[in-house]
Amino acid sequence: MSELLLNPAILMMAAGLVALVLPRRALGIWAVAVPLATLWLLWTLPQGEAGRLTVFGIELITRRIDGLSFVWAVIFHIAAILAGLYAWHVQDRVQQVAALIYAGSAIGAVLSGDLLTLFLYWELTALSSVLLIWASRNPTATKVGFRYLVIQVISGLLLMCGALVLYRDQGTVAFGHIGLEGLAGWLIFIAFGIKCAFPLLHNWLQDAYPQATPTGTVVLSAFTTKLAVYALARGFAGEELLITIGAVMTAFPIFFAVIENDLRRVLSYSLNNQLGFMVVGVGVGTELALNGAAAHAFAHILYKALLFMSMGAVLHRVGTVKASELGGLYKSMPVTTIFCIIGAMSISAFPLFSGFVTKSMILTAVGGEGYWVIWTVLLFASAGVLDHSGIKVPFFTFFFHDAGHRVKEAPWNMLLAMGITAFLCIGIGVYPEPLYAILPYPVDYAPYTAAHVITQLQLLMFAALAFAVLMRKGWYPEEIPSTNLDTDWLYRRLLPRVIRSLLNGMWAIDRGARAGAMAVVNGVVERMAKSHGPEGLMSRNISIGAMVSWVSLFLAIYLFLSFY
Amino acid sequence: MSSDQHGERPRWLDRPETVTLIVHSLWVICAALVVAEFFYHKHPYFRFDGSFGFYAIFGFAAYCFIVLSAKRLRRLIKREEGYYDE
């Protein structure tokens, strides 16, 4: 029993429940102290499988710590600590409780050694995270939250179906390599794919994340999708299909990000694009590639959180993150500006920043395996990252035309959270060895070669030059208030329309059928009325006299006949 | 609305000369990076990525392609802000 409870995930979720009754002012410190404590616990726990439980004859493993799960569990803890600090001032109990349970269930999912435990945590991440969207407490967020929840729950149900089919076929639900063979494999693959925001299954992300609270989006950005990347790395490493899917994922969101006005949505598209790099790494499946995927997930959680934090701070102070309404904020929020730029340089993979030492592992693995088309697409996407996250987000928020906002700098706790995250982004970039040391496989990779530094700088600086040229020529698309259609149009517009017209069709058929039936009934009634009505044949009045004379006639005939 | 309208002293970055200076510095940095092509040992994965100035040309071209095609994409998918009416 104690083995079951000695699980960072269980403890964190229990702490989440405790937060239901804590004094409001203690919520902030609780949100930081709890993940700190469970991170320490994680560090002291031995590697291997523990916390076994037998349910209906199926053996569940609730805690598995190995090379792959450890690095994910560590970064999820760090993300929870930083998000807790960032949300220190939030006294909304719903958000604080949800954040702890959400982080706890994501960690539980990463540590689970079987698919049923994974499924439970998988659904729990959905149920707890949606509260961070609903906590915005406006009608749009409510609707968006429902859409988000439906899609997440569908992913969970597919996972459960897949696990059950696997159990029927193989008699086990152990969560190891699954592969794309048979129905079970595909069901689980699609379940993971939905949560990982595969192309065409992606739009829940850009729909939901920008609607959460300023602090909620920071929490959301860390867990769900990276949990999916972990699950893919565990179950589908080396599946070639993932290479293609990942490459498409890196490329297509960048076009949407360029023309999107809501900067938190820009970052959501950018998140999608970064996931693509990890998915490619998982698909290549070599030790270097998987290390790259894990390292990139680690670095990505930090710089993406930092970028969302900076936008959250802007939203908190200015009340909007629409690029068309921002500009010149460096005058009011200089520290936030610097942190945002550090996040932007990390995601763009400038030398000395975290993206440089992690993304390049994936590109090296892809290049080393000879996938030249994929490699070129990833390089292309890297130039795209520089645009939307590297330049667009900081430039249109903090520089460009001064929109006239004069606000206070972000609160101390937001600045501190951003400061630590920024420190980690640079720390990993300058000194990647500690990160490399906890990766799933031994690392034999040196990011700082003259060739790598120079070629990367050439790529980035020439892309930046292109920005300067396009901007000066006036060819860069301006930021305008707009809604851009994406696949969510299918279920927000097309599907309701189709259903409406189907229903209209059914109404029409129903109306027709009822009108026909009424006509028949009316016909019958009319005929009855004709025959049985006052003037009808059946109700004609024949006089008694006539009847008596007929009777006497018949009797007379009868009498006459009886004589013979 | 600029710093003047808030009764503030104009900032260094508000001055058009500063922006020009930044852009010119960018040109200089890029030129230096091209010159650097002669001073390091290349180890390309394929043949094309070892050609002269590949990353520089690719970065510039890819960036322009992305931005200009996204501008085109806007004609196709842009709707008014309240399109979904939520």
XYZ file of C-alpha atoms in Angstrom:
650
model
C 0.000 0.000 0.000
C 2.771 2.429 0.918
C 4.368 1.638 -2.425
C 1.180 2.823 -4.087
C 1.159 6.046 -2.136
C 4.867 6.667 -2.509
C 4.222 8.165 -5.916
C 4.828 11.849 -6.720
C 1.675 11.868 -8.822
C -0.608 10.550 -6.092
C 0.875 12.915 -3.529
C 0.567 15.913 -5.808
C -3.050 15.148 -6.578
C -3.781 14.614 -2.887
C -2.176 17.995 -2.241
C -4.492 19.376 -4.906
C -7.457 18.116 -2.907
C -5.995 19.601 0.276
C -5.910 22.938 -1.535
C -9.705 22.797 -1.538
C -9.725 23.681 2.162
C -6.523 25.709 2.551
C -6.783 29.421 3.356
C -6.696 31.359 0.105
C -3.496 33.167 0.965
C -1.663 29.868 1.421
C -2.583 28.646 -2.077
C 0.385 30.325 -3.756
C 3.054 28.887 -1.520
C 1.313 25.494 -1.618
C 1.454 25.466 -5.427
C 5.238 25.887 -5.271
C 6.083 23.824 -2.193
C 4.181 20.698 -3.231
C 5.899 20.088 -6.587
C 9.243 20.950 -4.972
C 8.666 18.247 -2.369
C 7.479 15.641 -4.860
C 10.428 16.423 -7.130
C 12.709 15.625 -4.210
C 10.760 12.396 -3.675
C 11.088 11.489 -7.350
C 14.828 12.030 -7.147
C 15.179 9.677 -4.181
C 12.958 6.891 -5.531
C 14.726 3.873 -7.004
C 14.523 3.058 -10.699
C 12.293 0.195 -11.724
C 8.649 -0.818 -11.419
C 6.682 -0.499 -8.202
C 3.188 0.075 -6.890
C 1.667 -3.069 -8.393
C -2.053 -3.510 -8.176
C -4.254 -6.348 -9.447
C -7.704 -5.344 -10.651
C -10.013 -8.010 -12.159
C -7.004 -10.209 -12.727
C -5.182 -7.502 -14.685
C -1.873 -6.425 -13.245
C -1.359 -2.673 -13.114
C 1.955 -0.931 -12.515
C 1.411 2.520 -11.079
C 5.030 3.631 -10.827
C 7.699 2.920 -13.383
C 10.852 5.004 -13.247
C 13.310 4.446 -16.061
C 15.436 6.585 -18.338
C 12.532 7.718 -20.474
C 9.948 8.399 -17.775
C 12.436 10.038 -15.410
C 13.370 12.943 -17.688
C 9.701 13.642 -18.392
C 8.737 13.416 -14.733
C 11.541 15.839 -13.848
C 10.565 18.476 -16.393
C 6.875 18.144 -15.485
C 7.826 18.859 -11.880
C 9.924 21.856 -12.852
C 7.072 23.158 -14.995
C 4.652 22.736 -12.085
C 6.971 24.628 -9.731
C 7.468 27.499 -12.183
C 3.797 27.684 -13.067
C 2.970 27.678 -9.353
C 5.298 30.581 -8.749
C 3.925 32.422 -11.755
C 0.396 31.988 -10.408
C 1.357 32.785 -6.797
C -0.990 35.784 -6.700
C -3.994 33.871 -8.026
C -6.457 33.309 -5.217
C -8.945 31.484 -7.411
C -9.219 28.123 -5.700
C -10.508 26.368 -8.819
C -7.360 27.211 -10.749
C -4.933 26.329 -7.986
C -6.604 22.976 -7.305
C -6.919 22.184 -11.004
C -3.271 23.039 -11.688
C -2.000 20.648 -9.024
C -4.291 17.798 -10.032
C -3.499 18.380 -13.703
C 0.272 18.348 -13.145
C -0.083 15.352 -10.841
C -2.088 13.355 -13.347
C 0.356 14.184 -16.152
C 3.198 12.911 -13.976
C 1.129 9.859 -13.054
C 0.569 9.138 -16.739
C 4.284 9.362 -17.452
C 5.072 7.020 -14.575
C 2.380 4.451 -15.374
C 3.604 1.096 -16.538
C 0.371 -0.147 -18.091
C -2.248 1.203 -20.445
C -5.179 1.146 -18.018
C -3.379 3.294 -15.450
C -2.312 5.495 -18.333
C -5.934 5.758 -19.443
C -7.099 6.854 -15.989
C -4.487 9.582 -15.770
C -5.031 10.458 -19.419
C -8.698 11.279 -18.754
C -7.837 12.994 -15.511
C -5.534 15.426 -17.320
C -8.477 16.295 -19.567
C -10.958 16.776 -16.738
C -8.620 18.856 -14.577
C -7.159 20.992 -17.346
C -10.517 22.079 -18.731
C -11.102 23.911 -15.444
C -8.206 26.217 -16.332
C -10.131 27.224 -19.457
C -13.494 27.548 -17.738
C -11.811 29.618 -15.023
C -11.759 32.511 -17.514
C -15.458 32.660 -16.686
C -16.833 34.015 -19.909
C -19.288 32.469 -22.379
C -16.633 31.939 -25.062
C -14.327 30.105 -22.677
C -17.228 27.940 -21.546
C -18.003 26.873 -25.107
C -14.352 26.385 -25.991
C -13.875 24.341 -22.824
C -16.629 21.960 -23.855
C -15.124 21.516 -27.310
C -11.731 20.876 -25.714
C -13.164 18.394 -23.250
C -15.068 16.432 -25.897
C -11.941 16.015 -28.019
C -9.756 15.053 -25.061
C -12.281 12.524 -23.822
C -12.552 10.997 -27.301
C -8.784 10.545 -27.223
C -9.101 8.781 -23.859
C -11.876 6.493 -25.077
C -9.836 5.460 -28.107
C -6.964 4.694 -25.769
C -9.208 2.538 -23.604
C -10.638 0.669 -26.607
C -7.106 0.084 -27.855
C -5.990 -1.188 -24.459
C -8.939 -3.591 -24.269
C -8.340 -4.927 -27.780
C -4.685 -5.372 -26.896
C -5.662 -7.258 -23.750
C -7.947 -9.542 -25.763
C -5.249 -10.205 -28.354
C -2.167 -10.490 -26.200
C -3.443 -10.926 -22.647
C -1.480 -7.955 -21.362
C -1.942 -4.217 -20.971
C 1.726 -3.503 -20.252
C 2.752 -0.146 -21.735
C 5.803 -0.947 -23.767
C 6.455 -0.746 -27.485
C 3.115 -1.117 -29.242
C 3.781 -0.483 -32.920
C 1.317 0.017 -35.723
C 0.198 -3.574 -36.077
C -3.418 -4.495 -35.736
C -6.453 -2.622 -34.530
C -5.142 -2.037 -31.006
C -2.013 -0.324 -32.292
C -3.978 2.031 -34.519
C -6.562 2.917 -31.889
C -3.848 3.806 -29.394
C -1.857 5.633 -32.061
C -4.812 7.866 -32.927
C -5.524 8.449 -29.234
C -1.951 9.656 -28.773
C -2.136 11.558 -32.046
C -5.155 13.591 -30.957
C -3.427 14.674 -27.761
C -0.202 15.316 -29.659
C -2.088 17.602 -32.075
C -1.256 15.703 -35.254
C -2.101 17.601 -38.451
C -5.908 17.771 -38.917
C -6.367 16.604 -35.315
C -4.569 19.682 -34.043
C -7.035 22.483 -33.828
C -8.302 21.860 -30.280
C -4.958 23.279 -29.177
C -5.159 26.635 -30.946
C -8.844 26.827 -30.070
C -8.491 26.188 -26.347
C -5.138 27.448 -25.095
C -5.686 31.146 -25.909
C -8.972 31.071 -23.981
C -7.544 29.936 -20.643
C -6.650 32.384 -17.878
C -3.286 34.199 -18.177
C -1.727 31.763 -15.715
C -3.773 28.779 -16.912
C -2.290 28.839 -20.411
C 1.201 28.540 -18.931
C 0.131 25.375 -17.121
C -1.689 23.985 -20.152
C 1.259 24.546 -22.468
C 3.505 22.279 -20.431
C 1.720 18.987 -19.943
C -0.871 17.544 -22.299
C 1.002 17.598 -25.576
C 4.352 16.609 -24.112
C 2.656 13.716 -22.335
C 1.527 12.624 -25.795
C 5.077 12.896 -27.123
C 6.244 10.735 -24.223
C 3.531 8.184 -24.971
C 4.579 8.082 -28.631
C 8.229 7.669 -27.649
C 7.246 4.778 -25.381
C 4.834 3.038 -27.713
C 5.775 3.953 -31.263
C 9.467 4.820 -31.374
C 10.921 4.150 -34.812
C 7.559 4.160 -36.665
C 8.434 5.729 -40.006
C 4.969 7.226 -40.357
C 5.796 9.527 -37.464
C 8.637 11.092 -39.433
C 6.251 12.271 -42.129
C 3.596 13.343 -39.641
C 6.165 15.251 -37.596
C 7.596 17.017 -40.628
C 4.138 18.160 -41.734
C 3.525 19.333 -38.174
C 6.624 21.485 -38.167
C 5.750 23.135 -41.438
C 2.047 23.902 -41.744
C 1.374 25.780 -38.474
C 3.976 28.414 -39.280
C 1.837 29.875 -42.055
C -1.100 30.232 -39.691
C 1.154 31.737 -37.023
C 2.353 34.476 -39.384
C -1.148 35.854 -39.951
C -2.684 35.214 -36.532
C -3.458 38.292 -34.474
C -3.967 36.756 -31.015
C -0.418 36.282 -29.772
C -1.293 33.445 -27.428
C -2.772 31.683 -30.457
C 0.433 32.435 -32.385
C 2.293 30.681 -29.577
C -0.137 27.769 -29.775
C 0.615 27.320 -33.471
C 4.269 27.595 -32.600
C 3.844 24.937 -29.904
C 2.319 22.678 -32.545
C 5.302 23.281 -34.793
C 7.762 22.449 -32.008
C 5.922 19.212 -31.269
C 6.622 18.284 -34.874
C 10.364 18.265 -34.230
C 9.875 15.891 -31.297
C 7.563 13.629 -33.294
C 10.162 13.401 -36.050
C 12.759 12.453 -33.424
C 10.482 9.718 -32.096
C 9.836 8.501 -35.618
C 13.527 8.218 -36.452
C 13.845 6.226 -33.248
C 17.629 5.978 -32.953
C 19.237 6.660 -29.586
C 20.366 10.104 -30.711
C 16.911 10.905 -32.108
C 15.078 9.780 -28.959
C 17.534 11.679 -26.803
C 16.897 14.657 -29.048
C 13.119 14.321 -28.676
C 13.425 14.090 -24.875
C 15.901 16.949 -24.631
C 13.823 19.095 -26.958
C 10.671 18.387 -24.935
C 12.578 19.454 -21.826
C 13.907 22.676 -23.327
C 10.652 23.376 -25.140
C 8.519 23.182 -21.987
C 10.730 25.872 -20.461
C 10.966 28.343 -23.324
C 7.346 27.871 -24.324
C 6.307 28.460 -20.728
C 8.498 31.563 -20.690
C 6.865 32.914 -23.838
C 3.363 32.177 -22.538
C 4.372 33.764 -19.213
C 5.451 36.963 -20.929
C 2.204 37.092 -22.910
C 0.279 36.272 -19.738
C 1.960 39.196 -18.008
C 0.951 41.463 -20.889
C -2.602 40.142 -20.775
C -2.638 40.645 -17.011
C -1.503 44.254 -17.271
C -2.875 45.494 -20.588
C -5.937 43.268 -20.894
C -5.250 42.065 -24.420
C -2.654 40.105 -26.370
C -3.890 41.108 -29.800
C -0.924 42.193 -31.869
C -3.055 44.849 -33.573
C -3.632 46.543 -30.208
C -0.098 46.274 -28.826
C 3.286 47.868 -29.427
C 5.910 49.843 -27.592
C 5.407 47.997 -24.324
C 9.149 47.848 -23.681
C 8.736 51.301 -22.193
C 6.376 50.068 -19.481
C 7.465 46.457 -19.085
C 11.205 46.395 -19.779
C 11.973 43.325 -17.674
C 9.182 41.293 -19.221
C 10.528 42.401 -22.598
C 13.948 40.970 -21.836
C 12.486 37.675 -20.633
C 10.294 37.413 -23.709
C 13.322 37.980 -25.932
C 15.223 35.247 -24.071
C 12.303 32.869 -24.686
C 12.205 33.944 -28.325
C 15.931 33.359 -28.801
C 15.685 29.975 -27.087
C 12.880 28.739 -29.327
C 14.675 30.116 -32.385
C 17.715 28.059 -31.328
C 20.311 30.824 -31.186
C 23.683 29.577 -29.933
C 23.935 29.825 -26.110
C 20.183 29.309 -25.797
C 18.433 26.034 -25.029
C 16.864 25.280 -28.417
C 20.314 25.282 -29.997
C 21.574 22.297 -28.016
C 18.382 20.214 -28.240
C 16.763 20.747 -31.639
C 20.074 20.153 -33.355
C 20.198 16.618 -31.913
C 17.043 15.807 -33.853
C 18.321 17.452 -37.033
C 21.625 15.617 -36.727
C 19.803 12.310 -36.268
C 17.590 13.004 -39.285
C 20.555 14.071 -41.417
C 22.636 11.126 -40.238
C 19.907 8.682 -41.297
C 19.837 10.252 -44.745
C 16.295 11.690 -44.733
C 17.201 14.706 -46.846
C 13.658 15.839 -47.636
C 12.630 15.714 -43.980
C 15.842 17.456 -42.971
C 15.148 20.268 -45.445
C 11.591 20.632 -44.155
C 12.876 20.889 -40.580
C 15.369 23.538 -41.616
C 12.588 25.399 -43.404
C 10.441 25.177 -40.277
C 13.346 26.501 -38.218
C 13.321 29.657 -40.318
C 9.559 29.802 -39.706
C 10.047 29.545 -35.944
C 12.276 32.583 -36.092
C 9.464 34.515 -37.688
C 6.475 33.781 -35.517
C 8.041 33.156 -32.118
C 11.452 34.717 -32.530
C 10.422 38.006 -34.073
C 6.673 38.450 -34.330
C 5.748 37.890 -30.679
C 8.338 40.189 -29.067
C 8.437 42.709 -31.916
C 4.735 43.499 -32.222
C 4.195 43.428 -28.450
C 7.113 45.355 -27.081
C 8.402 47.352 -30.055
C 6.979 48.530 -33.421
C 4.360 51.299 -33.180
C 3.794 52.495 -29.649
C 0.143 51.674 -28.945
C 0.186 54.101 -26.014
C -0.328 51.594 -23.193
C 1.316 52.835 -20.020
C 1.037 50.034 -17.501
C 2.932 48.710 -14.511
C 5.626 46.101 -14.889
C 4.467 42.511 -14.212
C 3.953 41.510 -10.539
C 7.027 40.300 -8.636
C 6.064 36.637 -8.678
C 5.524 36.635 -12.447
C 8.889 38.320 -12.919
C 10.583 35.842 -10.599
C 9.032 32.861 -12.399
C 10.045 34.323 -15.761
C 13.512 35.094 -14.425
C 14.140 31.546 -13.245
C 12.745 30.100 -16.469
C 14.912 32.453 -18.519
C 17.917 31.467 -16.425
C 17.207 27.793 -17.148
C 16.823 28.511 -20.894
C 20.235 30.119 -21.008
C 21.694 27.627 -18.533
C 20.783 24.679 -20.724
C 22.121 26.495 -23.770
C 25.449 27.339 -22.197
C 25.939 24.208 -20.143
C 23.818 21.354 -21.525
C 25.682 18.541 -19.748
C 23.303 18.200 -16.749
C 20.382 17.846 -19.146
C 22.305 15.415 -21.344
C 23.103 13.396 -18.200
C 19.450 12.570 -17.494
C 18.476 11.689 -21.077
C 17.279 8.114 -21.745
C 20.481 7.026 -23.521
C 24.171 7.918 -23.138
C 24.868 11.116 -25.064
C 27.681 11.351 -27.539
C 26.927 14.706 -29.057
C 28.739 18.033 -29.096
C 26.497 20.963 -30.065
C 29.209 23.621 -30.095
C 31.207 23.060 -33.247
C 32.307 25.950 -35.439
C 30.248 24.594 -38.307
C 27.086 24.273 -36.243
C 27.370 27.736 -34.689
C 28.141 29.486 -37.971
C 25.547 27.689 -40.082
C 22.853 28.212 -37.476
C 23.719 31.907 -37.200
C 23.657 32.212 -40.976
C 20.207 30.660 -41.126
C 18.824 32.865 -38.358
C 20.506 36.162 -39.197
C 19.638 35.947 -42.881
C 16.052 35.146 -41.959
C 16.097 38.171 -39.642
C 17.505 40.217 -42.507
C 14.617 39.037 -44.658
C 12.257 40.314 -41.967
C 13.973 43.703 -41.963
C 13.789 43.921 -45.749
C 10.130 42.876 -45.925
C 9.235 45.268 -43.130
C 10.998 48.225 -44.732
C 9.433 47.472 -48.088
C 6.031 47.296 -46.431
C 5.505 43.726 -47.635
C 5.223 42.156 -44.219
C 1.555 41.277 -43.547
C 0.149 43.785 -41.099
C -1.488 42.710 -37.854
C -5.221 43.049 -38.254
C -8.178 41.934 -36.148
C -9.438 38.787 -37.800
C -10.452 35.185 -37.428
C -8.529 32.718 -39.548
C -10.255 29.531 -40.601
C -8.596 26.279 -39.636
C -9.898 22.751 -39.264
C -12.080 23.882 -36.369
C -14.268 25.404 -39.088
C -15.305 21.840 -39.904
C -16.880 21.252 -36.526
C -17.776 24.806 -35.640
C -19.414 25.743 -38.937
C -19.712 22.886 -41.430
C -20.882 20.180 -39.042
C -23.605 22.325 -37.437
C -24.740 23.354 -40.916
C -24.841 19.769 -42.140
C -26.721 18.684 -39.040
C -29.105 21.605 -39.418
C -29.843 20.800 -43.038
C -30.174 17.096 -42.208
C -32.631 17.950 -39.472
C -34.458 20.307 -41.827
C -34.674 17.465 -44.340
C -35.994 15.152 -41.694
C -38.520 17.740 -40.601
C -39.680 18.063 -44.204
C -40.055 14.297 -44.616
C -41.844 14.126 -41.285
C -44.125 16.963 -42.285
C -44.878 15.249 -45.598
C -45.603 11.913 -43.936
C -47.880 13.497 -41.404
C -49.703 15.461 -44.074
C -50.210 12.225 -46.067
C -51.530 10.373 -43.052
C -53.820 13.258 -42.257
C -55.152 13.178 -45.830
C -55.948 9.456 -45.520
C -57.624 9.948 -42.159
C -59.569 12.884 -43.519
C -60.643 10.806 -46.527
C -61.921 8.018 -44.299
C -63.705 10.461 -42.055
C -65.301 12.119 -45.063
C -66.518 8.802 -46.526
C -67.853 7.751 -43.152
C -69.563 11.059 -42.869
C -71.080 10.536 -46.326
C -72.412 7.074 -45.561
C -73.243 7.505 -41.923
C -74.042 11.183 -41.826
C -77.521 12.592 -41.538
C -77.964 12.395 -45.333
C -76.034 9.137 -45.648
C -77.277 5.926 -47.112
C -76.904 4.056 -43.843
C -78.881 6.531 -41.854
C -81.720 7.220 -44.263
C -85.106 7.298 -42.422
C -87.640 4.849 -43.921
C -91.184 5.458 -42.646
C -92.876 2.885 -40.383
C -95.911 2.759 -42.691
C -93.837 1.678 -45.605
C -92.204 -0.941 -43.464
C -95.541 -2.302 -42.227
C -96.860 -2.523 -45.793
C -93.742 -4.396 -46.851
C -94.145 -6.780 -43.876
C -97.840 -7.370 -44.750
C -96.852 -7.990 -48.371
C -94.292 -10.567 -47.362
C -96.750 -12.192 -44.925
C -99.395 -12.315 -47.661
C -96.951 -14.001 -50.024
C -95.982 -16.418 -47.258
C -99.738 -17.216 -46.611
C -100.442 -17.658 -50.272
C -97.543 -20.066 -50.691
C -98.555 -22.070 -47.567
C -101.889 -23.114 -49.281
C -99.949 -25.073 -51.895
C 0.683 57.275 -29.945
C 4.306 57.991 -29.257
C 6.272 58.997 -26.195
C 5.706 62.707 -27.019
C 1.972 62.417 -26.501
C 2.578 61.053 -23.039
C 4.860 63.982 -22.268
C 7.811 61.587 -22.143
C 11.307 62.047 -23.456
C 11.619 60.221 -26.826
C 13.498 56.961 -26.409
C 16.528 55.915 -28.330
C 14.514 53.281 -30.171
C 11.872 55.825 -31.212
C 14.317 57.579 -33.494
C 14.233 56.487 -37.161
C 18.054 56.767 -37.301
C 18.291 54.072 -34.641
C 16.144 51.690 -36.654
C 18.283 52.351 -39.714
C 21.380 51.722 -37.635
C 19.992 48.374 -36.462
C 19.153 47.299 -40.002
C 22.586 48.328 -41.224
C 24.209 46.375 -38.391
C 22.199 43.368 -39.488
C 23.612 43.697 -43.001
C 27.116 43.901 -41.571
C 26.596 40.822 -39.384
C 25.225 38.875 -42.336
C 28.169 39.916 -44.494
C 30.546 38.793 -41.758
C 28.776 35.439 -41.580
C 29.245 34.983 -45.319
C 32.934 35.783 -44.982
C 33.085 33.195 -42.191
C 32.282 30.576 -44.824
C 36.001 30.510 -45.693
C 37.173 29.850 -42.155
C 35.558 26.671 -40.929
C 35.560 23.051 -41.842
C 32.226 21.878 -43.237
C 30.807 18.452 -42.581
C 27.551 18.343 -44.515
C 24.993 15.544 -44.162
C 24.255 15.578 -47.868
C 25.958 17.252 -50.747
C 23.703 20.286 -51.212
C 24.037 21.568 -47.656
C 27.784 21.883 -48.111
C 27.517 24.349 -50.985
C 28.689 27.925 -50.481
C 26.365 30.013 -48.322
C 23.662 27.352 -48.304
C 22.272 28.207 -44.866
C 22.327 31.951 -45.575
C 20.481 31.665 -48.867
C 18.095 29.075 -47.478
C 17.301 31.190 -44.399
C 16.570 34.298 -46.449
C 14.550 32.511 -49.114
C 12.584 30.322 -46.703
C 11.670 33.327 -44.600
C 10.427 35.328 -47.582
C 8.508 32.343 -48.906
C 6.804 31.715 -45.561
C 5.780 35.314 -44.993
C 4.645 36.053 -48.527
C 2.705 32.811 -48.936
C 1.076 33.312 -45.534
C -0.048 36.695 -46.838
C -1.681 34.887 -49.750
C -3.204 32.340 -47.402
C -4.890 35.202 -45.618
C -7.004 35.948 -48.694
C -8.357 32.439 -48.462
C -8.952 31.956 -44.755
C -9.352 35.397 -43.239
C -12.777 36.260 -41.863
C -13.990 39.123 -39.707
C -13.090 38.916 -36.034
C -16.559 37.959 -34.834
C -16.981 35.261 -37.487
C -17.918 32.477 -35.093
C -20.110 34.805 -33.066
C -19.176 33.367 -29.662
